[in-house]
One Martini backbone bead per residue (centre of mass of N, CA, C, O) as a GRO file, in nm:
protein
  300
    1UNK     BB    1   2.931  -7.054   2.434
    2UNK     BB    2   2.801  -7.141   2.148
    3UNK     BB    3   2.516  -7.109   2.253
    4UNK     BB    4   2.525  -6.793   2.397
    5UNK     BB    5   2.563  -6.692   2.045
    6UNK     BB    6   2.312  -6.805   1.943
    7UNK     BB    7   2.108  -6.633   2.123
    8UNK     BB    8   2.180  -6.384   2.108
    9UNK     BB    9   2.160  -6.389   1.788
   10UNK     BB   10   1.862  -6.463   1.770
   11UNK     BB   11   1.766  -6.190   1.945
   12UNK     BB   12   1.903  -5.965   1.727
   13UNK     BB   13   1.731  -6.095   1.482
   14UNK     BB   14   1.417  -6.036   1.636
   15UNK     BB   15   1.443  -5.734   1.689
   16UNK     BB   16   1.483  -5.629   1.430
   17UNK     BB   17   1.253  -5.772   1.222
   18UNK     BB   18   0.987  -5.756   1.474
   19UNK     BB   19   0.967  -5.640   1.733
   20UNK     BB   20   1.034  -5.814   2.006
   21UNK     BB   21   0.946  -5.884   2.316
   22UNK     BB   22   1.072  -5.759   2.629
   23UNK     BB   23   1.182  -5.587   2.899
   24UNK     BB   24   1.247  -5.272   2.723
   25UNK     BB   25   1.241  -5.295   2.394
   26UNK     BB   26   1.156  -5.069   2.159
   27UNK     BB   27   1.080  -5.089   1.830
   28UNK     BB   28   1.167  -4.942   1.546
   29UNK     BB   29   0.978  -4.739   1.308
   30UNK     BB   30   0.937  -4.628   1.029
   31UNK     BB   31   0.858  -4.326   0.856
   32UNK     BB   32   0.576  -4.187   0.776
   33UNK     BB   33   0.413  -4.126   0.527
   34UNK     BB   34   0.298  -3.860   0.397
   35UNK     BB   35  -0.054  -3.864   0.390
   36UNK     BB   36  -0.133  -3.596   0.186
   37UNK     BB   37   0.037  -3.659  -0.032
   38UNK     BB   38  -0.063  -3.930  -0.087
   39UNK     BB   39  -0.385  -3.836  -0.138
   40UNK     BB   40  -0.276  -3.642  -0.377
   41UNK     BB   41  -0.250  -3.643  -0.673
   42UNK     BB   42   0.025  -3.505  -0.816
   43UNK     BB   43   0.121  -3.452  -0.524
   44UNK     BB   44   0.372  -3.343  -0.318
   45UNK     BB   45   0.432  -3.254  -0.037
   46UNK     BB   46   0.566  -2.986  -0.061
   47UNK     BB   47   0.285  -2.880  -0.176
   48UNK     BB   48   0.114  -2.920   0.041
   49UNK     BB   49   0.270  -2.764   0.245
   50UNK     BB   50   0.204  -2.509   0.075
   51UNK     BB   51  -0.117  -2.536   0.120
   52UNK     BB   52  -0.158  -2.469   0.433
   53UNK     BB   53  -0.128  -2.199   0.469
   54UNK     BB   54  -0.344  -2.088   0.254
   55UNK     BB   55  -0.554  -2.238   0.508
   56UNK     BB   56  -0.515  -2.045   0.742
   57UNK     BB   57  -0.517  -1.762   0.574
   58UNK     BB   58  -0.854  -1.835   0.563
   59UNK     BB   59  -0.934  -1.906   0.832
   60UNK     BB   60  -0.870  -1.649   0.993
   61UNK     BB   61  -1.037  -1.459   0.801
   62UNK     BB   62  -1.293  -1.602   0.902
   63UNK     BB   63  -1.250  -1.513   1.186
   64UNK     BB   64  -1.234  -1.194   1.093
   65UNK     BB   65  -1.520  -1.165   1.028
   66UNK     BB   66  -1.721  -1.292   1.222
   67UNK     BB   67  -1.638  -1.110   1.410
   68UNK     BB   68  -1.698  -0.825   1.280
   69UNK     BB   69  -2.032  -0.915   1.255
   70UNK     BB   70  -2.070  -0.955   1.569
   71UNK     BB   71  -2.000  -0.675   1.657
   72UNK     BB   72  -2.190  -0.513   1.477
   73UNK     BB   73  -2.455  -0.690   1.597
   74UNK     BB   74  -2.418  -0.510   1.846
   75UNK     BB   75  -2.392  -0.231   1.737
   76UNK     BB   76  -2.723  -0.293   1.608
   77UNK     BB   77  -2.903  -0.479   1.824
   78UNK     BB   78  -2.889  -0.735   1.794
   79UNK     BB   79  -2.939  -1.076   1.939
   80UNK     BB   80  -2.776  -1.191   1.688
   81UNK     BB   81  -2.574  -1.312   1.460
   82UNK     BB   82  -2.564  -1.375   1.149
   83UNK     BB   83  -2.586  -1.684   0.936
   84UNK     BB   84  -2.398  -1.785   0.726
   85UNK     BB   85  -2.374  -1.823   0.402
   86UNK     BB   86  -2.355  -2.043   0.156
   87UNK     BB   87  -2.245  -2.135  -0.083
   88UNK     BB   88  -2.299  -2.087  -0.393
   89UNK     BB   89  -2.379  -2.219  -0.671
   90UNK     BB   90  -2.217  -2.267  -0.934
   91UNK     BB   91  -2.521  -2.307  -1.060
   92UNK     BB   92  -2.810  -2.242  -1.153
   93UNK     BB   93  -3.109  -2.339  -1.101
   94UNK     BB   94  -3.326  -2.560  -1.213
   95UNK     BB   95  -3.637  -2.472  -1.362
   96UNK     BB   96  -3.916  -2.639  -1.224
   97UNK     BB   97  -4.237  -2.722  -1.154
   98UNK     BB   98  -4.419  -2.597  -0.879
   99UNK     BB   99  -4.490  -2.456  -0.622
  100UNK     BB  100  -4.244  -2.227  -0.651
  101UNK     BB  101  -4.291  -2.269  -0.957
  102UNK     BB  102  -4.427  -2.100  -1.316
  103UNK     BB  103  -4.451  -2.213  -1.641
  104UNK     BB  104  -4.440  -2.027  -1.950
  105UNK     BB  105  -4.275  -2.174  -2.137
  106UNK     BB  106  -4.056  -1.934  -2.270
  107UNK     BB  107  -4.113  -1.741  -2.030
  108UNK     BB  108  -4.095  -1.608  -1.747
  109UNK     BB  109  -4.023  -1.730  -1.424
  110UNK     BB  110  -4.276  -1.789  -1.154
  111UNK     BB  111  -4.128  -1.691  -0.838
  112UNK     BB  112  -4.170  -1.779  -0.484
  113UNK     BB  113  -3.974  -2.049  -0.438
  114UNK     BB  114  -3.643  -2.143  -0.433
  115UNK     BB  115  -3.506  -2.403  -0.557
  116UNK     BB  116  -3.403  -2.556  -0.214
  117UNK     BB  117  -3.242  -2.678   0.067
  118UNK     BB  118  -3.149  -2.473   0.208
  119UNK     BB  119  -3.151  -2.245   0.479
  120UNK     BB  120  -3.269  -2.015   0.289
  121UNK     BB  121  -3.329  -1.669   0.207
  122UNK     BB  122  -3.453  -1.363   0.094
  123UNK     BB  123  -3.403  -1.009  -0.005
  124UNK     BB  124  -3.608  -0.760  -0.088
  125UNK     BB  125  -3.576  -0.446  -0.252
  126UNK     BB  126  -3.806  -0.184  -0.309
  127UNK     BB  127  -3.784   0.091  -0.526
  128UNK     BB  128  -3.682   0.391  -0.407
  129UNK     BB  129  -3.713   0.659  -0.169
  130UNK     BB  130  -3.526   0.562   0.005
  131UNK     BB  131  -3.179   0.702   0.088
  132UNK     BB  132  -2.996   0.529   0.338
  133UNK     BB  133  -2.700   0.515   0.467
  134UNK     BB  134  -2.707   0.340   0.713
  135UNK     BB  135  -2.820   0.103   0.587
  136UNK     BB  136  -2.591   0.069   0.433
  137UNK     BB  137  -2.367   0.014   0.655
  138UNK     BB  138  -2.475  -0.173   0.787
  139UNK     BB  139  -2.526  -0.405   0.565
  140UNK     BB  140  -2.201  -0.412   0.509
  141UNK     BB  141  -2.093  -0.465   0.862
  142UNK     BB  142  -2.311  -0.753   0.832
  143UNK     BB  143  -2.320  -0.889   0.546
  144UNK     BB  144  -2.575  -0.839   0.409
  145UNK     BB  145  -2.774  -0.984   0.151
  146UNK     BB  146  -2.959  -0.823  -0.131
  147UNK     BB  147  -3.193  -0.716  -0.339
  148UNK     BB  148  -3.303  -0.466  -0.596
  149UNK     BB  149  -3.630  -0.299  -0.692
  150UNK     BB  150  -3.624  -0.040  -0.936
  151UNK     BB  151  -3.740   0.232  -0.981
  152UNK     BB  152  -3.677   0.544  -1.194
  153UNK     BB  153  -3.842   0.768  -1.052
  154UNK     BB  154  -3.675   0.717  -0.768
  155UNK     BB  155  -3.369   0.662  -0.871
  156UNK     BB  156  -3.279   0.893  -1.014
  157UNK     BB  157  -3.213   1.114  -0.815
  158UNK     BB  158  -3.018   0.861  -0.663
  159UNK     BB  159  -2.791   0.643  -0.847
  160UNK     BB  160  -2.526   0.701  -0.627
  161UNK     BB  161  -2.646   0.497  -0.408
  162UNK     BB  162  -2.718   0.257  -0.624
  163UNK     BB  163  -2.392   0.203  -0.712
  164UNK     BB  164  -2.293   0.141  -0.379
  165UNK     BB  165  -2.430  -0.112  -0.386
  166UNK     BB  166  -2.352  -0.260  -0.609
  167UNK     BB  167  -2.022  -0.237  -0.485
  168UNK     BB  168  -2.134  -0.448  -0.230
  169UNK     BB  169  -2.323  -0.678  -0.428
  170UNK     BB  170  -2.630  -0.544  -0.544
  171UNK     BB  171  -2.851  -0.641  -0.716
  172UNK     BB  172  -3.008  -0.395  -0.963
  173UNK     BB  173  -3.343  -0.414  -1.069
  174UNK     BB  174  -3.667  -0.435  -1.176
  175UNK     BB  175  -3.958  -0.208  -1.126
  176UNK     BB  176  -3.981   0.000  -1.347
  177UNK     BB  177  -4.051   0.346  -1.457
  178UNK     BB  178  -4.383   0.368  -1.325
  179UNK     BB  179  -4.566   0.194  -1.139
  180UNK     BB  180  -4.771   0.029  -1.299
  181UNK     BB  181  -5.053  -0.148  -1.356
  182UNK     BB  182  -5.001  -0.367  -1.623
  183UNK     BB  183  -5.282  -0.460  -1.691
  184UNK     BB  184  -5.348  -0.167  -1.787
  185UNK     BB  185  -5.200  -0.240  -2.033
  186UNK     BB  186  -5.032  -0.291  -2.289
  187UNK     BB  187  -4.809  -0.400  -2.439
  188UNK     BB  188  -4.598  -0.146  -2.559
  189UNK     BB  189  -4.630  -0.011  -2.275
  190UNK     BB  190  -4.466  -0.220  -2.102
  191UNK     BB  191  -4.215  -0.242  -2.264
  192UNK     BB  192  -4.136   0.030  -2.185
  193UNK     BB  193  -4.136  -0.019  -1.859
  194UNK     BB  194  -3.901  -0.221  -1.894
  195UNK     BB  195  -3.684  -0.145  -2.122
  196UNK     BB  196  -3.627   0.125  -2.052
  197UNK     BB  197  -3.476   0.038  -1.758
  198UNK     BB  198  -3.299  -0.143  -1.843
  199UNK     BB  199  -3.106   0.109  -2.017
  200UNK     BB  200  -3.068   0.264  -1.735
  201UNK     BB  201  -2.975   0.015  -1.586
  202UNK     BB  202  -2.695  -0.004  -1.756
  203UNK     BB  203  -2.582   0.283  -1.725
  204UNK     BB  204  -2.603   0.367  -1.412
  205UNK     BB  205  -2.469   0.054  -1.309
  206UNK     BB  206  -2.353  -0.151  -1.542
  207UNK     BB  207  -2.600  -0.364  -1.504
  208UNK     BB  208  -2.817  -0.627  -1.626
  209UNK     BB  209  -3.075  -0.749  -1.568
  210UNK     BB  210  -3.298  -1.034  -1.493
  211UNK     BB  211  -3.483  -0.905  -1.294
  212UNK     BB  212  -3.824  -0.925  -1.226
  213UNK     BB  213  -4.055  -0.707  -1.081
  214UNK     BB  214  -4.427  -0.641  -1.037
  215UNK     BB  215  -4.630  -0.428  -0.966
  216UNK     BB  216  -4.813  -0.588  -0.675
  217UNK     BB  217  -4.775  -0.869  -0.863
  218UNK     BB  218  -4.861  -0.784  -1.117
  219UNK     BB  219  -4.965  -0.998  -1.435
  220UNK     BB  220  -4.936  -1.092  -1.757
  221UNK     BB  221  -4.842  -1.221  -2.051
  222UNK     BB  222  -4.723  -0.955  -2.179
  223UNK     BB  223  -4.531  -0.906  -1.981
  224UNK     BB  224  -4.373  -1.194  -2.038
  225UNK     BB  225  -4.311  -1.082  -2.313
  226UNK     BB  226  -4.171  -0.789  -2.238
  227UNK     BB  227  -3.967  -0.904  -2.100
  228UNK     BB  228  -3.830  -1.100  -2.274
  229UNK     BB  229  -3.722  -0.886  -2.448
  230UNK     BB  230  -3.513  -0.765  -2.244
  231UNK     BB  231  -3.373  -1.059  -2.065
  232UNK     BB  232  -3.587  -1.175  -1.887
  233UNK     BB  233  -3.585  -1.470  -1.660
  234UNK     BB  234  -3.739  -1.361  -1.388
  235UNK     BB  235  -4.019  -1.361  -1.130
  236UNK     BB  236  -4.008  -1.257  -0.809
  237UNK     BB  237  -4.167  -1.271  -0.537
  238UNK     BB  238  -4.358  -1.334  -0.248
  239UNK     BB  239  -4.401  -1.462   0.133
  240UNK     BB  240  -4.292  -1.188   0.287
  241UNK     BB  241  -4.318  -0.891   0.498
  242UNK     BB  242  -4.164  -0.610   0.580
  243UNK     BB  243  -4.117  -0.428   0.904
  244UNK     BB  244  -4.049  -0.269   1.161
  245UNK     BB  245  -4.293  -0.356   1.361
  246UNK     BB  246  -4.306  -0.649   1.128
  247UNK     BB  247  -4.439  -0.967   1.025
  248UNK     BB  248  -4.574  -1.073   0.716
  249UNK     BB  249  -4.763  -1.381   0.628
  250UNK     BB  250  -4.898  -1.546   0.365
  251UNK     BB  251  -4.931  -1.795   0.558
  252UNK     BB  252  -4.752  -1.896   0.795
  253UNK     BB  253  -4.465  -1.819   1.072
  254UNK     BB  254  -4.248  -1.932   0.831
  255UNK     BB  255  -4.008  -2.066   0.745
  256UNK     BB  256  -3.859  -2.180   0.365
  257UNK     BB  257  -3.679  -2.246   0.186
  258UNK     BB  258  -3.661  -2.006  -0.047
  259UNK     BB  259  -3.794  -1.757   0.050
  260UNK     BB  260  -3.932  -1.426  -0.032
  261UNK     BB  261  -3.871  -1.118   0.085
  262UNK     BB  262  -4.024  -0.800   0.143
  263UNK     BB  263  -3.953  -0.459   0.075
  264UNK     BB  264  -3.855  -0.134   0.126
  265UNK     BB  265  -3.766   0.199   0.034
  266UNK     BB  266  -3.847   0.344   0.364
  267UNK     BB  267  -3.948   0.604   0.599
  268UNK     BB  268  -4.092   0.727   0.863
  269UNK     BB  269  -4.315   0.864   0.665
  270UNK     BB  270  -4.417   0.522   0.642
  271UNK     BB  271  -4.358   0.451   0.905
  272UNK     BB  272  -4.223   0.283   1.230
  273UNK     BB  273  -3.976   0.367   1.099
  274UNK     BB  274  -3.659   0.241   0.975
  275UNK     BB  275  -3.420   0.077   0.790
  276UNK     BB  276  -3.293  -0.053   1.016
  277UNK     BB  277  -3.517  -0.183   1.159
  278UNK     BB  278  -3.597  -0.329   0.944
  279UNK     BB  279  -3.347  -0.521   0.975
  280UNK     BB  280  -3.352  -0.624   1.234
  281UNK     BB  281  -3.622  -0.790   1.238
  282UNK     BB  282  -3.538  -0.959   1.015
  283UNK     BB  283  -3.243  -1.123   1.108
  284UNK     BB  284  -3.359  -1.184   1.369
  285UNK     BB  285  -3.591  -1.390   1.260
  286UNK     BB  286  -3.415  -1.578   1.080
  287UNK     BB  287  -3.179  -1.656   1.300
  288UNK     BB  288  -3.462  -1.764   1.507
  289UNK     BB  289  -3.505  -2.012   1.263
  290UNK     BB  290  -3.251  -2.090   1.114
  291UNK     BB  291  -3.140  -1.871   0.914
  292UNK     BB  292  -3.026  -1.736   0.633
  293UNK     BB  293  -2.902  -1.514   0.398
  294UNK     BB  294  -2.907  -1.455   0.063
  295UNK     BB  295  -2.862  -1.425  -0.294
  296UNK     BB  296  -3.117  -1.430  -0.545
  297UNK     BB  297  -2.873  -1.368  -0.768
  298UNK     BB  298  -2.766  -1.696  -0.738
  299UNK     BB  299  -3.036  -1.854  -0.834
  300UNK     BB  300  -3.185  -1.698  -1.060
   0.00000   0.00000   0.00000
């Protein structure tokens, strides 16, 4: 009797103690601390818990825009939805001499390509002729980033087009007063059609520009000079120019991390086609390459 209360408990103190394994017998093992709230210093379980609605309402939010995308990508033709652009960087990128980069002194730097390492691209549209809605839409829809390069006597017909794009996200830039070749001008003269529209588009769009981008690409010091006094700090030139029914490459026939697209605002009478269909030649081309459209002044 004695030897077999002494076996019982030494077997309910073995099973307490250890999970000792028997016949059927599974041990109860004590309940997991959170494992969220213990990763997180400083904060309590409750605090994880109320982030995670917040994640999840975040997640949904981009599906349902994605999704819109998708949808807008049918609606207009695309081949496939455009590649959704990386978080841009925190700060921009420091400016070092390079392939794609042209350092004189403290004027502004002339940038071919962006430095970086992600797979984007940019897309630039110069002067400002034409002044299509339906474009402006298409943009908006598809959720395409861009930057604008206009000139004054272009825009200023209808400032309220590009005002209703820069509230869509479009940094509207300089491209000077009257589109001349800068090269044949003096300095005071260069500084009239920089900062002069400097001064207009400030006015007009609410936004001082940081970039110019020079008629033709063409420029000497006078322009860095007369340019830098107006509070620019970048010239973007570009390595493809896009159109309704192809795309031109300066170099070779692919995208590099970092290239910049030139195209116009212009319209049937200048093209073989509009500029929806130039926005969706260039989509395609880009998103069957593997990259993103990304926004310029986010890096420059």
């Amino acid at each position: 009797m004695f030897i077999r209360c002494g076996v019982a408990l030494g077997l309910c103190l073995c099973l307490a103690a250890t999970g000792c394994a028997d016949s059927g017998t599974v041990p109860i093992k004590a309940a997991a601390p959170d494992r969220a709230a213990a990763e997180v210093p400083g904060q309590d379980a409750a605090q994880v818990r109320g982030a995670r609605p917040d994640l999840a309402k975040r997640e949904a939010a981009t599906r349902r825009e994605r999704a819109a995308v998708a949808a807008a990508a049918r609606k207009w033709g695309l081949a496939a939805a455009p590649i959704a652009a990386p978080a841009p960087p925190a700060t921009r990128p420091v400016l070092r001499p390079g392939p794609g980069v042209k350092l004189h002194g403290d004027l502004p730097a002339v940038v071919h390509r962006v430095p970086t390492d992600e797979r984007v691209v940019f897309l630039t549209i110069d002067d400002g002729t034409e002044k299509d809605p339906e474009f402006a839409r298409m943009v908006r829809e598809l959720k395409v980033p861009f930057s604008a390069f206009v000139s004054g006597y272009l825009a200023r017909e209808d400032y309220g087009y590009f005002r209703r794009l820069h509230e869509q996200g479009v940094m509207v830039n300089n491209h000077t007063l009257n589109h001349p070749d800068l090269r044949r001008l003096g300095y005071a003269r260069q500084q009239q059609e920089i900062c002069r529209l400097q001064d207009e588009l400030t006015r007009e769009i609410g936004s001082t520009p940081r970039l110019f981008r020079p008629p033709y690409g063409e420029f000497n010091e006078d322009t860095l000079r007369a340019a830098r006094s107006c509070g620019i700090v970048a010239f973007p030139i570009w390595n493809q120019e896009a159109f309704p029914d192809r795309m031109d490459y300066r170099y070779d026939r692919v995208f590099r991390p970092g290239d910049i697209i030139l195209t116009h605002f212009r319209g049937p009478r200048e093209w073989k086609g509009d500029m929806t269909r130039m926005l969706r030649r260039v989509v395609d081309t880009v998103t069957r390459q593997g990259f993103a459209l990304a926004r310029l002044d986010d890096y420059l």
